[in-house]
Structure formats: C-alpha cells, structure tokens
Amino acid sequence: MKPIDILKLPLHLLSVASREKSFVDNPIIGSPRLNRWGLHRYRVTLADRLAWSRRRCLAHCLSAEDLEAYARHGLVIKHDFLPPAVFARVRDEALAHVSEAREMCQGRAVTRRVTLDPVDACQLPHCVAAANDPRLDHLMRYVASHDVTPLMYLQIIIVDPDRGAQDPQTALHIDTFHSIAKAWLFLQDVGDDDGPLAYIPGSHRLDEKRLAWEYAQSLSAASANNIYHARGSFRATPEDLDQLGLGPAIQVVVPANTLVVADTHGFHARTPSARPTVRMEIYGTLRWNPYALFWVPDPLAWPGIVSRRATLLDAAGDLAARVGLSGNSWPKVSARRMDSPDVGGQSS
C-alpha cells in the first residue's frame, strides 16, 4: 500500500458510517475479507432498519394510499398532479426557457439541467413553485426516510441512438445500498418508445434473498469489470432477478402532469430508445447519510443556503474539480433553449 493510501485510511474508516458506497475507491468498504465477515451485509441491514424507524416519524404527512403504494411497490405514481391551468403555465415556462445549463453525457444520452433554487431560478417562478409543492416534498422525504431538503431541477434528457455507446443507465441497477428518493414531474407524455423509467415493483424491500445477493456482490465488487458496479451501483443480470424471486420490470408510461417518486434502492433503469427522444421534467433527488438520526440538523435548510442549495453544491463540485479532488460530471454549457438538441459547447 502506498504511503498516501495509508494516510487516507482514517478517512476511509470514518466513511463506513456514511453514505460512501464505492468498493473500488475505498479499501475498507471494498475489502473481500471484511465483507466475508459481513461488513456490507451489516451496513445494508442497519441502513434499512434505521430508514423504517425514521419513516414512522414522517408517515403522518402522507395519505394511507401513498403509504401503501410505497410499501408495496417502492414507487408512488400520481396522475394529474397539478391543476390543468397551473400545469400549462409550468410547461410553457419550461419550454421557453433559455439559459446556461449543466450537462452530463452517458453514452447515447445527454442529461441537461438547471437548478430550481428560488433565488437562482427567479425567472422560472411557476417551475419553482411546482418543485416546492409540499406534497412532492413530503413524498420525497418519506421515501428517502430523511426530513431534509431535496435538490430540485428543471431537467431534459436527450437520447440519440446513433451517438456513442449504450447508455449505462439502461442496465437494471440499484443506485446504492440504501434508500434514495428520486422524483419526476413529467412535462410531456412519456410513451413506451420515449425511454421511460423501468422499475421492478417491490425490489426496494430487504428480505433474506436480497440480503444474500448483496452479500455475494460485496465479495467481488471491488474487482468488477463494470465500473458502476465496482462503485457500489450494483447491476443485476436476469439470473440474479430469478434468484431474488422478483417479477419483471414495469415501464412507467404516463401522460404529462404525472408525478413519479421512486426509491432507487430498488432495481430500475432507463428503457433504451430506438429513436431520437427528448423528455423534459421537473426532477428531484434526496440522498442523505443512511445512519443519521432523525433529529440531525439539515444544513441545506439554513437561511442563506436553502434558497440556493443546488447552486451552492454545484459550485462546491466545480471547486473540487479545479483542485483535483474529483472529476466534473456536470460541466456548464452555453445558453440555449432547454429542449435544444444541440449538446456540448462548454460555457466559460
């Protein structure tokens, strides 16, 4: 082991009690010996128990129907989420928006987004209001099991089957070893040929079969050929799904103005598109330390931060990339309409 790696060991050890998930980047989390002794199995089990404990404190904010939908399926689908007139204003505002944005390229798919922070998105008042709808906020907090502030964006996904390699998000996978909430308020119809979300209902639940599968993956994840798998976003083969006793994935084909909130500890993927597609949505994500206690303060909700939370986190990521601490997965791109098919062209 290199001297610099030895110096990092205390940080690697502390990160075991965090949301850190990478087996290849953390020699403790990725240790085959420690995982044979049950390290990953214990992390998954404790995270799940604490999540359900925290959810009991958040359940009063949801309807019995939504609680049942999450418990049974791992995702909640709500049609006609906004009143028609309100939705029309949100959609028209989003389609007309021109600004700098951030883009991530993954094979054939490009994801473009701008934050919906109240201060930095003041030119998108209807989108900001929709993103901060209390019903959406409560659902995300419950699914993620944390009473903290989600990050919200106006997002568009552009897929061109003739460009690049296959999108890695089209493989069935989990995002990490604990519950994460992701939300999509679709501003356009999502048909079965529009690259819809695929999700295996009930795959968010931790039973003995799932725990045994997680244990088996942990023994070799650090040396996996698939870098996403090695970093803790486990991919599942058809044989894996048979072993787990899970049914087939459903495609979330829905009309515009449908809200979907999913626990992405469940198996999910983006359905491959056979034709060029463009899909716009209000998108939210909420992930937090799975071992946090319920009453841990939320720094993203502090005055001066809450109205610029996503922007400040993006700026922190830019700084980390400039000093070499990380790569920059979301570079800025020059101003354009949100639904423009032109991609790339970094902003200065």
mmCIF file of C-alpha atoms in Angstrom:
data_model
loop_
_atom_site.group_PDB
_atom_site.id
_atom_site.type_symbol
_atom_site.label_atom_id
_atom_site.label_comp_id
_atom_site.label_asym_id
_atom_site.label_seq_id
_atom_site.Cartn_x
_atom_site.Cartn_y
_atom_site.Cartn_z
ATOM 1 C CA MET A 1 0.000 0.000 0.000
ATOM 2 C CA LYS A 2 1.327 3.443 -0.933
ATOM 3 C CA PRO A 3 2.112 5.933 1.885
ATOM 4 C CA ILE A 4 -0.630 8.273 0.662
ATOM 5 C CA ASP A 5 -3.128 5.397 0.885
ATOM 6 C CA ILE A 6 -2.055 4.685 4.465
ATOM 7 C CA LEU A 7 -2.633 8.340 5.354
ATOM 8 C CA LYS A 8 -6.146 8.097 3.903
ATOM 9 C CA LEU A 9 -7.097 5.035 5.964
ATOM 10 C CA PRO A 10 -8.666 7.020 8.848
ATOM 11 C CA LEU A 11 -10.933 8.791 6.336
ATOM 12 C CA HIS A 12 -11.798 5.506 4.658
ATOM 13 C CA LEU A 13 -12.663 4.047 8.067
ATOM 14 C CA LEU A 14 -14.887 7.004 9.011
ATOM 15 C CA SER A 15 -16.697 6.788 5.684
ATOM 16 C CA VAL A 16 -18.005 3.333 6.621
ATOM 17 C CA ALA A 17 -20.522 5.225 8.783
ATOM 18 C CA SER A 18 -21.565 7.428 5.860
ATOM 19 C CA ARG A 19 -23.312 7.031 2.519
ATOM 20 C CA GLU A 20 -19.976 6.168 0.842
ATOM 21 C CA LYS A 21 -20.624 3.225 -1.474
ATOM 22 C CA SER A 22 -17.584 2.660 -3.689
ATOM 23 C CA PHE A 23 -15.859 -0.699 -3.309
ATOM 24 C CA VAL A 24 -13.049 0.165 -5.700
ATOM 25 C CA ASP A 25 -12.180 3.547 -4.190
ATOM 26 C CA ASN A 26 -12.372 2.599 -0.521
ATOM 27 C CA PRO A 27 -10.154 -0.333 0.592
ATOM 28 C CA ILE A 28 -12.215 -0.876 3.740
ATOM 29 C CA ILE A 29 -15.657 -0.882 2.118
ATOM 30 C CA GLY A 30 -14.237 -2.959 -0.737
ATOM 31 C CA SER A 31 -12.261 -5.412 1.393
ATOM 32 C CA PRO A 32 -13.196 -9.008 0.425
ATOM 33 C CA ARG A 33 -12.085 -10.211 3.861
ATOM 34 C CA LEU A 34 -14.195 -7.683 5.786
ATOM 35 C CA ASN A 35 -17.146 -8.363 3.537
ATOM 36 C CA ARG A 36 -16.797 -12.113 4.048
ATOM 37 C CA TRP A 37 -17.073 -11.285 7.731
ATOM 38 C CA GLY A 38 -20.288 -9.369 6.960
ATOM 39 C CA LEU A 39 -19.330 -5.671 6.676
ATOM 40 C CA HIS A 40 -21.529 -4.883 3.681
ATOM 41 C CA ARG A 41 -24.350 -7.084 4.933
ATOM 42 C CA TYR A 42 -24.293 -5.204 8.246
ATOM 43 C CA ARG A 43 -24.216 -1.776 6.544
ATOM 44 C CA VAL A 44 -27.241 -2.676 4.394
ATOM 45 C CA THR A 45 -29.207 -4.167 7.291
ATOM 46 C CA LEU A 46 -28.597 -1.266 9.664
ATOM 47 C CA ALA A 47 -29.394 1.312 6.972
ATOM 48 C CA ASP A 48 -32.726 -0.406 6.237
ATOM 49 C CA ARG A 49 -33.742 -0.645 9.904
ATOM 50 C CA LEU A 50 -32.910 2.998 10.571
ATOM 51 C CA ALA A 51 -34.769 4.074 7.422
ATOM 52 C CA TRP A 52 -38.016 2.426 8.523
ATOM 53 C CA SER A 53 -37.579 3.892 12.006
ATOM 54 C CA ARG A 54 -37.262 7.414 10.574
ATOM 55 C CA ARG A 55 -40.230 6.857 8.240
ATOM 56 C CA ARG A 56 -42.504 6.240 11.207
ATOM 57 C CA CYS A 57 -41.900 9.862 12.207
ATOM 58 C CA LEU A 58 -42.767 11.099 8.701
ATOM 59 C CA ALA A 59 -45.790 8.935 7.898
ATOM 60 C CA HIS A 60 -48.347 11.452 9.209
ATOM 61 C CA CYS A 61 -47.610 13.697 6.199
ATOM 62 C CA LEU A 62 -48.830 11.135 3.641
ATOM 63 C CA SER A 63 -52.161 9.571 2.778
ATOM 64 C CA ALA A 64 -52.831 5.918 3.527
ATOM 65 C CA GLU A 65 -52.894 5.293 -0.243
ATOM 66 C CA ASP A 66 -49.394 6.718 -0.738
ATOM 67 C CA LEU A 67 -48.015 4.810 2.253
ATOM 68 C CA GLU A 68 -49.423 1.573 0.859
ATOM 69 C CA ALA A 69 -48.095 2.272 -2.652
ATOM 70 C CA TYR A 70 -44.579 2.829 -1.354
ATOM 71 C CA ALA A 71 -44.598 -0.174 0.979
ATOM 72 C CA ARG A 72 -45.871 -2.493 -1.752
ATOM 73 C CA HIS A 73 -44.139 -1.179 -4.866
ATOM 74 C CA GLY A 74 -41.305 1.182 -3.909
ATOM 75 C CA LEU A 75 -42.694 3.945 -6.079
ATOM 76 C CA VAL A 76 -45.680 6.277 -5.971
ATOM 77 C CA ILE A 77 -47.398 7.476 -9.149
ATOM 78 C CA LYS A 78 -49.781 10.424 -9.020
ATOM 79 C CA HIS A 79 -51.623 11.428 -12.194
ATOM 80 C CA ASP A 80 -52.917 14.984 -12.798
ATOM 81 C CA PHE A 81 -50.600 16.248 -10.090
ATOM 82 C CA LEU A 82 -51.072 19.951 -10.796
ATOM 83 C CA PRO A 83 -54.330 21.722 -11.707
ATOM 84 C CA PRO A 84 -54.525 21.938 -15.526
ATOM 85 C CA ALA A 85 -54.084 25.723 -15.692
ATOM 86 C CA VAL A 86 -51.104 25.631 -13.332
ATOM 87 C CA PHE A 87 -49.510 22.784 -15.250
ATOM 88 C CA ALA A 88 -49.912 24.651 -18.546
ATOM 89 C CA ARG A 89 -48.022 27.634 -17.115
ATOM 90 C CA VAL A 90 -45.242 25.389 -15.800
ATOM 91 C CA ARG A 91 -44.861 23.566 -19.119
ATOM 92 C CA ASP A 92 -44.910 26.698 -21.267
ATOM 93 C CA GLU A 93 -42.409 28.446 -18.995
ATOM 94 C CA ALA A 94 -40.043 25.467 -19.110
ATOM 95 C CA LEU A 95 -40.219 25.043 -22.885
ATOM 96 C CA ALA A 96 -39.430 28.720 -23.479
ATOM 97 C CA HIS A 97 -36.535 28.885 -21.010
ATOM 98 C CA VAL A 98 -33.113 29.898 -22.367
ATOM 99 C CA SER A 99 -30.068 29.877 -20.074
ATOM 100 C CA GLU A 100 -26.727 28.336 -19.308
ATOM 101 C CA ALA A 101 -27.137 24.791 -18.041
ATOM 102 C CA ARG A 102 -25.159 21.767 -16.930
ATOM 103 C CA GLU A 103 -24.891 18.590 -18.957
ATOM 104 C CA MET A 104 -23.878 15.007 -18.285
ATOM 105 C CA CYS A 105 -23.134 12.712 -21.222
ATOM 106 C CA GLN A 106 -23.551 8.971 -20.731
ATOM 107 C CA GLY A 107 -23.237 7.074 -23.974
ATOM 108 C CA ARG A 108 -26.180 7.977 -26.197
ATOM 109 C CA ALA A 109 -27.948 10.002 -23.512
ATOM 110 C CA VAL A 110 -27.362 13.626 -22.534
ATOM 111 C CA THR A 111 -28.980 14.970 -19.379
ATOM 112 C CA ARG A 112 -29.268 18.769 -19.202
ATOM 113 C CA ARG A 113 -30.442 20.594 -16.111
ATOM 114 C CA VAL A 114 -30.770 23.946 -14.403
ATOM 115 C CA THR A 115 -31.416 24.385 -10.710
ATOM 116 C CA LEU A 116 -34.819 25.358 -9.390
ATOM 117 C CA ASP A 117 -33.440 27.216 -6.386
ATOM 118 C CA PRO A 118 -35.816 30.093 -5.574
ATOM 119 C CA VAL A 119 -33.084 32.754 -5.885
ATOM 120 C CA ASP A 120 -31.192 31.480 -8.923
ATOM 121 C CA ALA A 121 -34.316 30.414 -10.842
ATOM 122 C CA CYS A 122 -36.378 33.551 -10.233
ATOM 123 C CA GLN A 123 -37.067 33.665 -13.999
ATOM 124 C CA LEU A 124 -38.885 30.315 -13.609
ATOM 125 C CA PRO A 125 -41.431 31.162 -10.895
ATOM 126 C CA HIS A 126 -44.039 28.585 -11.919
ATOM 127 C CA CYS A 127 -41.463 25.792 -12.133
ATOM 128 C CA VAL A 128 -40.032 26.784 -8.748
ATOM 129 C CA ALA A 129 -43.487 26.730 -7.197
ATOM 130 C CA ALA A 130 -44.190 23.262 -8.634
ATOM 131 C CA ALA A 131 -40.821 21.964 -7.443
ATOM 132 C CA ASN A 132 -41.565 23.171 -3.921
ATOM 133 C CA ASP A 133 -45.094 21.747 -3.765
ATOM 134 C CA PRO A 134 -45.477 20.369 -0.213
ATOM 135 C CA ARG A 135 -46.989 17.114 -1.500
ATOM 136 C CA LEU A 136 -43.882 16.394 -3.590
ATOM 137 C CA ASP A 137 -41.606 17.442 -0.740
ATOM 138 C CA HIS A 138 -43.349 15.184 1.792
ATOM 139 C CA LEU A 139 -43.243 12.185 -0.544
ATOM 140 C CA MET A 140 -39.535 12.594 -1.204
ATOM 141 C CA ARG A 141 -38.700 12.936 2.475
ATOM 142 C CA TYR A 142 -40.691 9.812 3.328
ATOM 143 C CA VAL A 143 -39.235 7.673 0.532
ATOM 144 C CA ALA A 144 -35.677 8.780 1.338
ATOM 145 C CA SER A 145 -36.500 8.467 5.064
ATOM 146 C CA HIS A 146 -34.909 11.816 5.880
ATOM 147 C CA ASP A 147 -36.565 15.053 6.970
ATOM 148 C CA VAL A 148 -34.159 17.157 4.902
ATOM 149 C CA THR A 149 -34.360 19.419 1.864
ATOM 150 C CA PRO A 150 -34.429 17.808 -1.614
ATOM 151 C CA LEU A 151 -32.470 19.195 -4.555
ATOM 152 C CA MET A 152 -34.743 20.248 -7.409
ATOM 153 C CA TYR A 153 -34.003 20.860 -11.088
ATOM 154 C CA LEU A 154 -35.601 21.524 -14.448
ATOM 155 C CA GLN A 155 -34.189 18.650 -16.480
ATOM 156 C CA ILE A 156 -34.242 17.371 -20.022
ATOM 157 C CA ILE A 157 -32.974 14.028 -21.318
ATOM 158 C CA ILE A 158 -31.875 13.841 -24.958
ATOM 159 C CA VAL A 159 -31.202 10.417 -26.475
ATOM 160 C CA ASP A 160 -29.802 9.778 -29.949
ATOM 161 C CA PRO A 161 -29.400 6.059 -30.765
ATOM 162 C CA ASP A 162 -26.802 6.936 -33.438
ATOM 163 C CA ARG A 163 -24.498 8.699 -30.966
ATOM 164 C CA GLY A 164 -21.906 6.902 -28.872
ATOM 165 C CA ALA A 165 -22.075 3.730 -26.844
ATOM 166 C CA GLN A 166 -25.093 2.377 -24.995
ATOM 167 C CA ASP A 167 -26.294 4.487 -22.079
ATOM 168 C CA PRO A 168 -25.147 2.731 -18.870
ATOM 169 C CA GLN A 169 -28.415 3.729 -17.195
ATOM 170 C CA THR A 170 -30.284 1.234 -19.412
ATOM 171 C CA ALA A 171 -28.958 -1.711 -17.361
ATOM 172 C CA LEU A 172 -31.130 -2.702 -14.404
ATOM 173 C CA HIS A 173 -29.344 -1.481 -11.296
ATOM 174 C CA ILE A 174 -29.633 -0.024 -7.819
ATOM 175 C CA ASP A 175 -28.174 3.402 -7.095
ATOM 176 C CA THR A 176 -26.607 2.414 -3.780
ATOM 177 C CA PHE A 177 -27.025 0.227 -0.697
ATOM 178 C CA HIS A 178 -29.699 2.370 0.986
ATOM 179 C CA SER A 179 -32.901 4.207 0.127
ATOM 180 C CA ILE A 180 -32.728 7.278 -2.108
ATOM 181 C CA ALA A 181 -35.720 9.287 -3.324
ATOM 182 C CA LYS A 182 -35.890 10.453 -6.916
ATOM 183 C CA ALA A 183 -38.864 12.324 -8.345
ATOM 184 C CA TRP A 184 -40.014 13.198 -11.835
ATOM 185 C CA LEU A 185 -42.904 15.521 -12.687
ATOM 186 C CA PHE A 186 -43.209 14.864 -16.402
ATOM 187 C CA LEU A 187 -43.938 17.920 -18.544
ATOM 188 C CA GLN A 188 -44.607 15.810 -21.637
ATOM 189 C CA ASP A 189 -46.292 12.476 -22.307
ATOM 190 C CA VAL A 190 -43.945 9.516 -21.809
ATOM 191 C CA GLY A 191 -44.725 6.718 -24.253
ATOM 192 C CA ASP A 192 -43.257 3.241 -24.396
ATOM 193 C CA ASP A 193 -40.810 4.400 -27.112
ATOM 194 C CA ASP A 194 -39.728 7.545 -25.227
ATOM 195 C CA GLY A 195 -37.176 5.837 -22.980
ATOM 196 C CA PRO A 196 -39.437 5.568 -19.911
ATOM 197 C CA LEU A 197 -38.313 4.599 -16.429
ATOM 198 C CA ALA A 198 -38.341 0.840 -15.876
ATOM 199 C CA TYR A 199 -38.806 -0.314 -12.269
ATOM 200 C CA ILE A 200 -39.241 -3.699 -10.615
ATOM 201 C CA PRO A 201 -42.089 -3.294 -8.113
ATOM 202 C CA GLY A 202 -41.206 -4.426 -4.621
ATOM 203 C CA SER A 203 -37.469 -4.589 -5.287
ATOM 204 C CA HIS A 204 -36.817 -1.893 -2.667
ATOM 205 C CA ARG A 205 -37.646 -4.346 0.128
ATOM 206 C CA LEU A 206 -34.816 -6.013 2.023
ATOM 207 C CA ASP A 207 -35.621 -9.693 2.535
ATOM 208 C CA GLU A 208 -33.255 -12.615 3.120
ATOM 209 C CA LYS A 209 -32.853 -13.310 -0.594
ATOM 210 C CA ARG A 210 -31.930 -9.690 -1.279
ATOM 211 C CA LEU A 211 -29.550 -9.612 1.680
ATOM 212 C CA ALA A 212 -27.836 -12.797 0.472
ATOM 213 C CA TRP A 213 -27.481 -11.271 -3.010
ATOM 214 C CA GLU A 214 -25.999 -8.068 -1.588
ATOM 215 C CA TYR A 215 -23.542 -10.180 0.420
ATOM 216 C CA ALA A 216 -22.496 -12.153 -2.658
ATOM 217 C CA GLN A 217 -21.934 -8.992 -4.690
ATOM 218 C CA SER A 218 -19.819 -7.435 -1.949
ATOM 219 C CA LEU A 219 -17.255 -10.237 -2.108
ATOM 220 C CA SER A 220 -16.100 -9.357 -5.630
ATOM 221 C CA ALA A 221 -17.422 -5.847 -6.307
ATOM 222 C CA ALA A 222 -14.029 -4.146 -5.909
ATOM 223 C CA SER A 223 -12.664 -6.113 -8.875
ATOM 224 C CA ALA A 224 -15.780 -5.946 -11.068
ATOM 225 C CA ASN A 225 -15.248 -5.091 -14.739
ATOM 226 C CA ASN A 226 -18.234 -2.744 -14.719
ATOM 227 C CA ILE A 227 -17.042 0.482 -13.050
ATOM 228 C CA TYR A 228 -20.554 1.404 -11.900
ATOM 229 C CA HIS A 229 -20.904 -1.968 -10.180
ATOM 230 C CA ALA A 230 -17.452 -1.541 -8.614
ATOM 231 C CA ARG A 231 -18.526 1.847 -7.266
ATOM 232 C CA GLY A 232 -21.497 0.338 -5.463
ATOM 233 C CA SER A 233 -24.275 0.797 -8.014
ATOM 234 C CA PHE A 234 -24.839 -2.924 -8.454
ATOM 235 C CA ARG A 235 -26.054 -4.202 -11.825
ATOM 236 C CA ALA A 236 -28.413 -7.188 -11.941
ATOM 237 C CA THR A 237 -28.491 -9.962 -14.525
ATOM 238 C CA PRO A 238 -31.654 -11.895 -15.451
ATOM 239 C CA GLU A 239 -30.249 -14.801 -13.433
ATOM 240 C CA ASP A 240 -29.889 -12.502 -10.406
ATOM 241 C CA LEU A 241 -33.519 -11.453 -10.691
ATOM 242 C CA ASP A 242 -34.633 -15.087 -10.884
ATOM 243 C CA GLN A 243 -32.653 -15.875 -7.725
ATOM 244 C CA LEU A 244 -34.271 -12.917 -5.972
ATOM 245 C CA GLY A 245 -37.748 -14.079 -6.948
ATOM 246 C CA LEU A 246 -38.586 -10.715 -8.493
ATOM 247 C CA GLY A 247 -41.107 -10.148 -11.243
ATOM 248 C CA PRO A 248 -40.436 -8.259 -14.467
ATOM 249 C CA ALA A 249 -39.793 -4.534 -14.586
ATOM 250 C CA ILE A 250 -42.728 -2.306 -15.449
ATOM 251 C CA GLN A 251 -42.327 0.628 -17.810
ATOM 252 C CA VAL A 252 -43.632 3.857 -16.292
ATOM 253 C CA VAL A 253 -45.590 5.017 -19.342
ATOM 254 C CA VAL A 254 -47.598 8.024 -18.207
ATOM 255 C CA PRO A 255 -49.242 11.175 -19.547
ATOM 256 C CA ALA A 256 -47.879 14.636 -18.931
ATOM 257 C CA ASN A 257 -48.543 16.107 -15.477
ATOM 258 C CA THR A 258 -47.786 12.794 -13.750
ATOM 259 C CA LEU A 259 -45.556 12.748 -10.666
ATOM 260 C CA VAL A 260 -43.452 9.659 -10.002
ATOM 261 C CA VAL A 261 -41.432 9.276 -6.788
ATOM 262 C CA ALA A 262 -39.268 6.159 -6.582
ATOM 263 C CA ASP A 263 -36.877 4.545 -4.117
ATOM 264 C CA THR A 264 -33.834 3.851 -6.274
ATOM 265 C CA HIS A 265 -32.518 1.222 -3.885
ATOM 266 C CA GLY A 266 -34.996 -0.765 -5.942
ATOM 267 C CA PHE A 267 -33.943 -2.114 -9.347
ATOM 268 C CA HIS A 268 -34.562 0.382 -12.113
ATOM 269 C CA ALA A 269 -33.253 1.521 -15.473
ATOM 270 C CA ARG A 270 -33.884 3.881 -18.340
ATOM 271 C CA THR A 271 -35.555 1.953 -21.169
ATOM 272 C CA PRO A 272 -33.386 2.099 -24.326
ATOM 273 C CA SER A 273 -34.719 4.389 -27.043
ATOM 274 C CA ALA A 274 -34.842 3.074 -30.619
ATOM 275 C CA ARG A 275 -35.336 6.607 -31.982
ATOM 276 C CA PRO A 276 -34.164 10.105 -31.008
ATOM 277 C CA THR A 277 -36.129 11.266 -27.978
ATOM 278 C CA VAL A 278 -36.380 14.433 -25.899
ATOM 279 C CA ARG A 279 -38.067 14.405 -22.498
ATOM 280 C CA MET A 280 -38.499 17.327 -20.109
ATOM 281 C CA GLU A 281 -39.327 17.059 -16.428
ATOM 282 C CA ILE A 282 -39.037 18.663 -13.040
ATOM 283 C CA TYR A 283 -36.587 16.379 -11.279
ATOM 284 C CA GLY A 284 -35.725 15.973 -7.615
ATOM 285 C CA THR A 285 -33.235 13.919 -5.671
ATOM 286 C CA LEU A 286 -32.782 13.320 -1.954
ATOM 287 C CA ARG A 287 -29.947 11.230 -0.547
ATOM 288 C CA TRP A 288 -28.521 11.563 2.936
ATOM 289 C CA ASN A 289 -26.384 9.665 5.414
ATOM 290 C CA PRO A 290 -28.289 6.388 5.962
ATOM 291 C CA TYR A 291 -27.063 6.222 9.551
ATOM 292 C CA ALA A 292 -28.156 9.720 10.549
ATOM 293 C CA LEU A 293 -30.540 10.124 13.455
ATOM 294 C CA PHE A 294 -33.924 11.693 12.798
ATOM 295 C CA TRP A 295 -33.149 14.979 14.501
ATOM 296 C CA VAL A 296 -29.828 15.729 12.770
ATOM 297 C CA PRO A 297 -29.971 19.359 11.532
ATOM 298 C CA ASP A 298 -30.301 19.960 7.796
ATOM 299 C CA PRO A 299 -27.649 22.485 6.680
ATOM 300 C CA LEU A 300 -29.349 22.877 3.289
ATOM 301 C CA ALA A 301 -32.340 24.376 5.110
ATOM 302 C CA TRP A 302 -30.345 27.113 6.861
ATOM 303 C CA PRO A 303 -31.082 30.753 5.969
ATOM 304 C CA GLY A 304 -28.936 31.942 3.088
ATOM 305 C CA ILE A 305 -28.464 28.362 1.872
ATOM 306 C CA VAL A 306 -31.969 26.980 1.397
ATOM 307 C CA SER A 307 -32.775 29.376 -1.458
ATOM 308 C CA ARG A 308 -29.546 28.487 -3.331
ATOM 309 C CA ARG A 309 -28.902 24.933 -2.160
ATOM 310 C CA ALA A 310 -28.372 23.187 -5.510
ATOM 311 C CA THR A 311 -26.336 26.072 -6.920
ATOM 312 C CA LEU A 312 -24.004 26.060 -3.921
ATOM 313 C CA LEU A 313 -23.463 22.307 -4.186
ATOM 314 C CA ASP A 314 -22.705 22.674 -7.906
ATOM 315 C CA ALA A 315 -20.181 25.403 -7.083
ATOM 316 C CA ALA A 316 -18.557 23.139 -4.487
ATOM 317 C CA GLY A 317 -18.274 20.418 -7.121
ATOM 318 C CA ASP A 318 -16.660 22.854 -9.542
ATOM 319 C CA LEU A 319 -14.117 23.847 -6.893
ATOM 320 C CA ALA A 320 -13.307 20.219 -6.079
ATOM 321 C CA ALA A 321 -12.716 19.537 -9.786
ATOM 322 C CA ARG A 322 -10.431 22.573 -10.148
ATOM 323 C CA VAL A 323 -8.179 21.491 -7.276
ATOM 324 C CA GLY A 324 -8.095 17.886 -8.471
ATOM 325 C CA LEU A 325 -10.182 16.274 -5.747
ATOM 326 C CA SER A 326 -12.752 14.929 -8.202
ATOM 327 C CA GLY A 327 -13.849 14.969 -11.802
ATOM 328 C CA ASN A 328 -16.542 17.280 -13.120
ATOM 329 C CA SER A 329 -19.511 15.190 -14.252
ATOM 330 C CA TRP A 330 -21.745 18.233 -14.769
ATOM 331 C CA PRO A 331 -19.828 20.911 -16.734
ATOM 332 C CA LYS A 332 -21.568 24.145 -17.665
ATOM 333 C CA VAL A 333 -22.719 24.596 -21.256
ATOM 334 C CA SER A 334 -23.530 27.814 -23.094
ATOM 335 C CA ALA A 335 -27.011 29.323 -23.132
ATOM 336 C CA ARG A 336 -29.673 27.585 -25.219
ATOM 337 C CA ARG A 337 -33.304 26.549 -25.037
ATOM 338 C CA MET A 338 -33.757 23.715 -22.605
ATOM 339 C CA ASP A 339 -35.164 21.448 -25.335
ATOM 340 C CA SER A 340 -32.446 22.274 -27.904
ATOM 341 C CA PRO A 341 -30.995 19.087 -29.454
ATOM 342 C CA ASP A 342 -27.549 20.754 -29.586
ATOM 343 C CA VAL A 343 -25.278 19.316 -26.930
ATOM 344 C CA GLY A 344 -21.863 20.305 -25.589
ATOM 345 C CA GLY A 345 -20.263 23.704 -26.056
ATOM 346 C CA GLN A 346 -18.914 24.434 -22.618
ATOM 347 C CA SER A 347 -19.567 27.808 -21.060
ATOM 348 C CA SER A 348 -16.591 29.859 -19.946
#
